[in-house]
mmCIF file of C-alpha atoms in Angstrom:
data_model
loop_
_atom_site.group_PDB
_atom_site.id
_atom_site.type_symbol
_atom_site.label_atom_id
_atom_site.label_comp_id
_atom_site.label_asym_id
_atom_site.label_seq_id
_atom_site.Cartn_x
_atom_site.Cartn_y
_atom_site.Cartn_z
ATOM 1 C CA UNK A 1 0.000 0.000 0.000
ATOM 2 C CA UNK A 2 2.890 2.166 0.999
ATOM 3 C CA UNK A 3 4.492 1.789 -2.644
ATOM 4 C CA UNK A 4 1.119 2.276 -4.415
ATOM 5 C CA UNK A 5 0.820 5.816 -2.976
ATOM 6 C CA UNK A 6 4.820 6.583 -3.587
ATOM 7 C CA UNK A 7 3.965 5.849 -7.108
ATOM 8 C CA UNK A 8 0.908 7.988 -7.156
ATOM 9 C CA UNK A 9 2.855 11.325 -5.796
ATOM 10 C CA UNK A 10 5.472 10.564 -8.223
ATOM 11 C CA UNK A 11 3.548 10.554 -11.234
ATOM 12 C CA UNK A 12 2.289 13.482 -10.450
ATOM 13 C CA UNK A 13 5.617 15.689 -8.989
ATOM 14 C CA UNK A 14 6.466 16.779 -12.712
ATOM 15 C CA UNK A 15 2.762 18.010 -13.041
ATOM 16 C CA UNK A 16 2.570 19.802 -9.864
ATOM 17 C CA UNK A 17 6.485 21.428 -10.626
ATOM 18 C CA UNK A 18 4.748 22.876 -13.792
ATOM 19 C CA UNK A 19 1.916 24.451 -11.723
ATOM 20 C CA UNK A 20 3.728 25.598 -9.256
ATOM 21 C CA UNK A 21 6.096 27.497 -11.581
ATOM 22 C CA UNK A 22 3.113 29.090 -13.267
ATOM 23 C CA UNK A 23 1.375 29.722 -9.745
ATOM 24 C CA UNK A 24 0.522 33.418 -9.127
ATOM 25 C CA UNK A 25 1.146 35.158 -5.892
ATOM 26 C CA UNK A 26 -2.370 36.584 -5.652
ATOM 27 C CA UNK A 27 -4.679 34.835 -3.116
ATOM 28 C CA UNK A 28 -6.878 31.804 -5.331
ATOM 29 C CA UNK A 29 -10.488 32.461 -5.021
ATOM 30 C CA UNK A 30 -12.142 29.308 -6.154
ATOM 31 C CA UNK A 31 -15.456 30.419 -6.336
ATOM 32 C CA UNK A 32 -18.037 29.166 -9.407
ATOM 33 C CA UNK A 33 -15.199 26.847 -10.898
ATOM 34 C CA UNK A 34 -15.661 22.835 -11.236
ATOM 35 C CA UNK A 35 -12.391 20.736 -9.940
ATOM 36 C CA UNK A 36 -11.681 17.278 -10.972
ATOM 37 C CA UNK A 37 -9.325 14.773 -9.500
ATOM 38 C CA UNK A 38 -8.252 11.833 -7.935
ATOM 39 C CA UNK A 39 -7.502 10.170 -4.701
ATOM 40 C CA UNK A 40 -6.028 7.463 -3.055
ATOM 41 C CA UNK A 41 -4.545 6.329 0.448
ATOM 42 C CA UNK A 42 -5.171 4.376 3.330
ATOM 43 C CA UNK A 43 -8.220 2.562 4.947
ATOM 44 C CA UNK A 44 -8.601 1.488 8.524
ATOM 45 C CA UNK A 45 -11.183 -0.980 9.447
ATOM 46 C CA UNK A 46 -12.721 0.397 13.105
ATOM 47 C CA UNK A 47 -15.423 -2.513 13.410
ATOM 48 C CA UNK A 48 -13.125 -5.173 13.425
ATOM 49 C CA UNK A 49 -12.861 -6.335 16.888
ATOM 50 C CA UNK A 50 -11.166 -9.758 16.959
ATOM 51 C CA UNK A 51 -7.742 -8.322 15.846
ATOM 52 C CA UNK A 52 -8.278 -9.181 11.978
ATOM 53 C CA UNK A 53 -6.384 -7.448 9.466
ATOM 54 C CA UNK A 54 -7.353 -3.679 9.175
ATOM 55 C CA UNK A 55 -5.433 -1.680 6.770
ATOM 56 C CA UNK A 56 -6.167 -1.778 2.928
ATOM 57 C CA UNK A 57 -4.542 0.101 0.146
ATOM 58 C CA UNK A 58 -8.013 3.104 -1.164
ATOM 59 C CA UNK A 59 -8.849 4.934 -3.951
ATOM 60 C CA UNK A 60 -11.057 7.231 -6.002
ATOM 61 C CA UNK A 61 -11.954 9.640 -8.328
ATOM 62 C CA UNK A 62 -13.562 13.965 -7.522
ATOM 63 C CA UNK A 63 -15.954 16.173 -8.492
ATOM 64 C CA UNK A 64 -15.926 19.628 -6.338
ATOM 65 C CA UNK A 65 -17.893 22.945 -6.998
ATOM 66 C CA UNK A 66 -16.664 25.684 -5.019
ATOM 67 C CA UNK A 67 -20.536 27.671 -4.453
ATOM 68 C CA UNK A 68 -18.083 30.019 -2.751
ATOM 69 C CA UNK A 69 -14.368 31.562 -1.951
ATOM 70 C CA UNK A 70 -14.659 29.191 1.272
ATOM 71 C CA UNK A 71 -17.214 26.461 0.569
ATOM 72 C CA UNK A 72 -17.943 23.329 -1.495
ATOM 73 C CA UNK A 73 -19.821 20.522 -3.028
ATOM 74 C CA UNK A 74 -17.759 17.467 -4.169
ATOM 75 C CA UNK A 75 -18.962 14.084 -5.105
ATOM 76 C CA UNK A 76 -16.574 10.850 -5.650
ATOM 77 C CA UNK A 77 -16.512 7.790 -6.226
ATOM 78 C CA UNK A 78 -14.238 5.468 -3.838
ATOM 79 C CA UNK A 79 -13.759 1.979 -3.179
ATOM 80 C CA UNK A 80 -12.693 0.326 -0.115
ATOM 81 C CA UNK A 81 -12.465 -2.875 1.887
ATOM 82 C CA UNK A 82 -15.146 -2.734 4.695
ATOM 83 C CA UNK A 83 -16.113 -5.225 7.964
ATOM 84 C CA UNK A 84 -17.255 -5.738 11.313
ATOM 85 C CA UNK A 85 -16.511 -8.660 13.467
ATOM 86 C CA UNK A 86 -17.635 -9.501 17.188
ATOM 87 C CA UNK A 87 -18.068 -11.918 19.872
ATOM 88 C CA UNK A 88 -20.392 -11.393 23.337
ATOM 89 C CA UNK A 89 -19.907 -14.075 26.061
ATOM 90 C CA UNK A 90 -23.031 -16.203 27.092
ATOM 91 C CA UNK A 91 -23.969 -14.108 30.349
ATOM 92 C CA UNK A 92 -26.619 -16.573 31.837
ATOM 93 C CA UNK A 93 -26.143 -16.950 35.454
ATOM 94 C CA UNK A 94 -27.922 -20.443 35.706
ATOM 95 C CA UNK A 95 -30.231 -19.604 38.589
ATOM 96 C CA UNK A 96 -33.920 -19.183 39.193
ATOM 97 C CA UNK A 97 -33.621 -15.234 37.947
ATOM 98 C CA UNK A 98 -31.359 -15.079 35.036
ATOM 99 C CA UNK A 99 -31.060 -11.492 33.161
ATOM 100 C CA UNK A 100 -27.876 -13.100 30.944
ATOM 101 C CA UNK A 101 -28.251 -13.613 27.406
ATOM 102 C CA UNK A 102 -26.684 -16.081 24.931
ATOM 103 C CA UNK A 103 -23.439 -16.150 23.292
ATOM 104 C CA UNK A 104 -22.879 -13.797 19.360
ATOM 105 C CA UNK A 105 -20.722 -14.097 17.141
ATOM 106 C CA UNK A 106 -19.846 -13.339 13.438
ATOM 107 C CA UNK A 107 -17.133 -11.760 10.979
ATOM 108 C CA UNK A 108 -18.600 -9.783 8.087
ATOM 109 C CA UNK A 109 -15.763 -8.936 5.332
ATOM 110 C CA UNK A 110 -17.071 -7.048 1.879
ATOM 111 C CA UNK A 111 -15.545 -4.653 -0.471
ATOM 112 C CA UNK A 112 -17.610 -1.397 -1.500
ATOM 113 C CA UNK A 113 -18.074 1.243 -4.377
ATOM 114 C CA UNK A 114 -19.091 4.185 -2.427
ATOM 115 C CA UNK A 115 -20.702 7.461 -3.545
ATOM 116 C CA UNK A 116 -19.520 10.009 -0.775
ATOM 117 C CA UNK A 117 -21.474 13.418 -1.451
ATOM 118 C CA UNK A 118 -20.023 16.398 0.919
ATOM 119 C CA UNK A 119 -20.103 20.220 1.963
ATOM 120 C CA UNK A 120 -17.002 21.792 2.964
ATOM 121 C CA UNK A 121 -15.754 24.761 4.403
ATOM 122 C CA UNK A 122 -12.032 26.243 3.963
ATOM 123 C CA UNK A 123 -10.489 28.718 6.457
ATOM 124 C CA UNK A 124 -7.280 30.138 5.574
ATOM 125 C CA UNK A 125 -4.203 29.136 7.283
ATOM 126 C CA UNK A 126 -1.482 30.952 5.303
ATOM 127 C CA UNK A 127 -2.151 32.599 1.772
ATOM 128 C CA UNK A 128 -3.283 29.259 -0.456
ATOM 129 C CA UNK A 129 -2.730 27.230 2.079
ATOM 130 C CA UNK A 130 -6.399 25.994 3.810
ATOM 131 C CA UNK A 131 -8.148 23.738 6.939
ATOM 132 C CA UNK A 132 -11.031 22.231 5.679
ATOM 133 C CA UNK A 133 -13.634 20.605 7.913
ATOM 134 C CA UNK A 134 -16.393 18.215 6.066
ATOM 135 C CA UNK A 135 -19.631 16.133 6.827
ATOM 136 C CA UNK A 136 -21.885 14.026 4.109
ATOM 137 C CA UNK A 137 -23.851 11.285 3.167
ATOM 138 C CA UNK A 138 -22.493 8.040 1.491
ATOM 139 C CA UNK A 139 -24.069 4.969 -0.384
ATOM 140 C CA UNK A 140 -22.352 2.204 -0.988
ATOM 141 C CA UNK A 141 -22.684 -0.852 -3.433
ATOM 142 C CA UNK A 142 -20.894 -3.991 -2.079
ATOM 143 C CA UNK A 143 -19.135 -5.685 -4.571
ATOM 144 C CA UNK A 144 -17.970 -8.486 -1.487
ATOM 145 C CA UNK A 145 -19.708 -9.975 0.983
ATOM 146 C CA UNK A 146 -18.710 -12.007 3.503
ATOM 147 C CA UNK A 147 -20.696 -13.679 6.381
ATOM 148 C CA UNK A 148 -18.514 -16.284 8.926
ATOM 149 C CA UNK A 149 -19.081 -17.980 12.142
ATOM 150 C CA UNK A 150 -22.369 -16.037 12.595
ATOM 151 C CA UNK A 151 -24.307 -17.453 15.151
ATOM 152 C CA UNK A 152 -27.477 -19.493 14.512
ATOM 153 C CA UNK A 153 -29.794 -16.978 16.247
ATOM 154 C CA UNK A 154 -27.995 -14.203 13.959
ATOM 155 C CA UNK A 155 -29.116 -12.979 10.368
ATOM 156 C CA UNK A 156 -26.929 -12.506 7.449
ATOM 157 C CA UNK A 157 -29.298 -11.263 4.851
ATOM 158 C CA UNK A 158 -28.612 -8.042 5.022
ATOM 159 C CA UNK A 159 -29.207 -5.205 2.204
ATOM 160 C CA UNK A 160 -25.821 -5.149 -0.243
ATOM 161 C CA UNK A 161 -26.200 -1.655 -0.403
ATOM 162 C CA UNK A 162 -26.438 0.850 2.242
ATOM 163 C CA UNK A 163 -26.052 4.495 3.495
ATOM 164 C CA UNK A 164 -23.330 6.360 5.799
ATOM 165 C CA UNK A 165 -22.873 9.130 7.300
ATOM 166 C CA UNK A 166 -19.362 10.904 6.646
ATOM 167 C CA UNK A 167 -17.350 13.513 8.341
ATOM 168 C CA UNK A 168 -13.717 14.668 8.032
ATOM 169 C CA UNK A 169 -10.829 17.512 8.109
ATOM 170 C CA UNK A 170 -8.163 18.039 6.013
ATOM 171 C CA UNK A 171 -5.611 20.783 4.699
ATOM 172 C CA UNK A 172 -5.794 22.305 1.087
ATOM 173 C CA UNK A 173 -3.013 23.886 -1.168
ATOM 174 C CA UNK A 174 -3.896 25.785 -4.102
ATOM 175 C CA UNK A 175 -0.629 25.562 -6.252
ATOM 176 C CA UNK A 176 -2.366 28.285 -8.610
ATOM 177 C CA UNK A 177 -6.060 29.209 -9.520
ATOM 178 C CA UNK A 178 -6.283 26.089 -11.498
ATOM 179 C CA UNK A 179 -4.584 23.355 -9.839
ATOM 180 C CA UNK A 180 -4.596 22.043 -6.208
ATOM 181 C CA UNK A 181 -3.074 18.832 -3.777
ATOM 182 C CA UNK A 182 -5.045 17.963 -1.076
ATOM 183 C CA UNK A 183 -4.810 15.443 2.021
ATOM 184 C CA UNK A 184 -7.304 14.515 4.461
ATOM 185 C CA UNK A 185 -9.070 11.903 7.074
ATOM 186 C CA UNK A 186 -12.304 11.268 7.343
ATOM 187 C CA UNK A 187 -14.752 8.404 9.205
ATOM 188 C CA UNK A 188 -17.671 6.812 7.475
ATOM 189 C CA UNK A 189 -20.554 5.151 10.146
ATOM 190 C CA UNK A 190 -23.276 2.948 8.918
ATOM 191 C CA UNK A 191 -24.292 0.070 7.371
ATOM 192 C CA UNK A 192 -25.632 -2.957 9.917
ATOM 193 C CA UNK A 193 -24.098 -6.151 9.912
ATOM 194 C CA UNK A 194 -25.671 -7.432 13.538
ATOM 195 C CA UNK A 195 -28.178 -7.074 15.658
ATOM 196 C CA UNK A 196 -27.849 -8.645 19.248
ATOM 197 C CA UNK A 197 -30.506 -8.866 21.321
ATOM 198 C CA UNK A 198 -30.082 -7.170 24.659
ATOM 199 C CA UNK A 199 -32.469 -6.882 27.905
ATOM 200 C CA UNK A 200 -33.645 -3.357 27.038
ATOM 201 C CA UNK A 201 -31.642 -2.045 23.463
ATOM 202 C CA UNK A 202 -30.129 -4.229 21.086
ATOM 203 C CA UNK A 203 -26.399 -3.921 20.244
ATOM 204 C CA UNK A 204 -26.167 -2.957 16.195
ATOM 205 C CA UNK A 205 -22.590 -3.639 14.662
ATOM 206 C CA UNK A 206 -22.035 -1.229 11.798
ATOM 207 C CA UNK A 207 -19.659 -0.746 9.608
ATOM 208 C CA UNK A 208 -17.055 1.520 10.528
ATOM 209 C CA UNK A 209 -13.884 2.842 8.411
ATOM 210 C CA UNK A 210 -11.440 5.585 8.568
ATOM 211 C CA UNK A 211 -9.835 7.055 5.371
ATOM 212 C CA UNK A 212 -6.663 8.850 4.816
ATOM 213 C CA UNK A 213 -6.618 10.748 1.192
ATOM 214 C CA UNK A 214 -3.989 12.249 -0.772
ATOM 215 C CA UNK A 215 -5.326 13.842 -3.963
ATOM 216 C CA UNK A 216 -4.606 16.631 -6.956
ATOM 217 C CA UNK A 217 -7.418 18.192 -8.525
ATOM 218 C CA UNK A 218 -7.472 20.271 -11.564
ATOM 219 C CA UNK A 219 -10.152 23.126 -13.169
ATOM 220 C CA UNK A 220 -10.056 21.693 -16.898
ATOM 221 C CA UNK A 221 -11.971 25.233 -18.056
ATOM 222 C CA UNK A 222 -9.811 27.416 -20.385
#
């Protein structure tokens, strides 16, 4: 994964020298222009909870409309490796006035294309250089799934597509009014794989990942 996204910044470093030769001093003011890019990074797994494998090579492709010098709308489409896995103890006490419950189990593993749509707002750190924080809805097609050790009481027909919520910060760098790199993190929450049975509220497992990006993006308009 490391070497895939070495490879990515290098393919781009004689693109991004060009820019930043041709860069202007002035302050970029984004607003009313259409950027287009492309993504990748790292993914992180949060639902797995019996110490499986978490980390899986991301990527994807960006659409962003600035409505504003300081806000956004970008849609994309990524793909990552998603999962949730989980195990609960039998808690019955054996006696005459048992609150326990049985024994859950299961490891979901599937693979998504996910349509993250987003507002964003940029503040200004330094000249071109921007925080950005972000929050969204996602839906996601699974293109794997994966249901193991589930427990008999447990279903595993759940929908292969699903919504998310999203939410993330990041930094920004306009290299001129036409070109910018970007990197950020951001947490997508949804998606139920489980439902345990509990004395008053049953537990849901969701789906859970954390995504590090490192992207260009470009305004094509002449």
């Amino acid at each position: 994964m490391k070497n895939a996204i070495i490879r990515f910044v290098f393919i781009f470093i004689p693109f991004l020298i060009n820019a930043q030769e041709t860069a202007e001093t002035a302050i970029v003011n984004p607003k009313g222009n259409w950027y287009f890019g492309a993504e990748m990074g790292s993914n992180t797994i949060t639902s797995f909870k019996l110490s499986e494998p978490n980390k899986s090579f991301q990527g994807g492709v960006l659409a962003e409309y600035y409505t504003g010098s300081h806000w956004s709308l970008s849609g994309r489409i990524k793909y990552f490796e998603t999962g949730v896995s989980f195990y609960k103890p039998d808690t019955h006490s054996g006696s005459w006035f048992d609150l326990g419950s049985d024994a859950y189990s299961g490891i979901f593993k599937g693979a998504v294309v996910s349509i993250p749509v987003a507002i964003k707002w940029e503040f200004r750190i330094f000249k071109n250089l921007s925080g950005s924080l972000k929050m969204g809805y996602a839906h996601s097609f699974e293109t794997k799934s994966s249901y193991t050790n589930y427990s008999k009481n447990l279903k595993t027909d759940y929908p292969k597509n699903y919504g998310s919520s999203i939410s993330g910060l990041g930094l920004n760098y306009f290299l001129n009014n036409k070109t910018a790199i970007y990197v950020d993190f951001e947490t997508y929450f949804g998606g139920r794989k489980a439902k345990i049975p509990a004395l008053i509220f049953d537990n849901d497992q969701h789906v859970m990942n954390n995504l590090i990006n490192i992207g260009v993006k470009h305004d094509f308009k002449e």
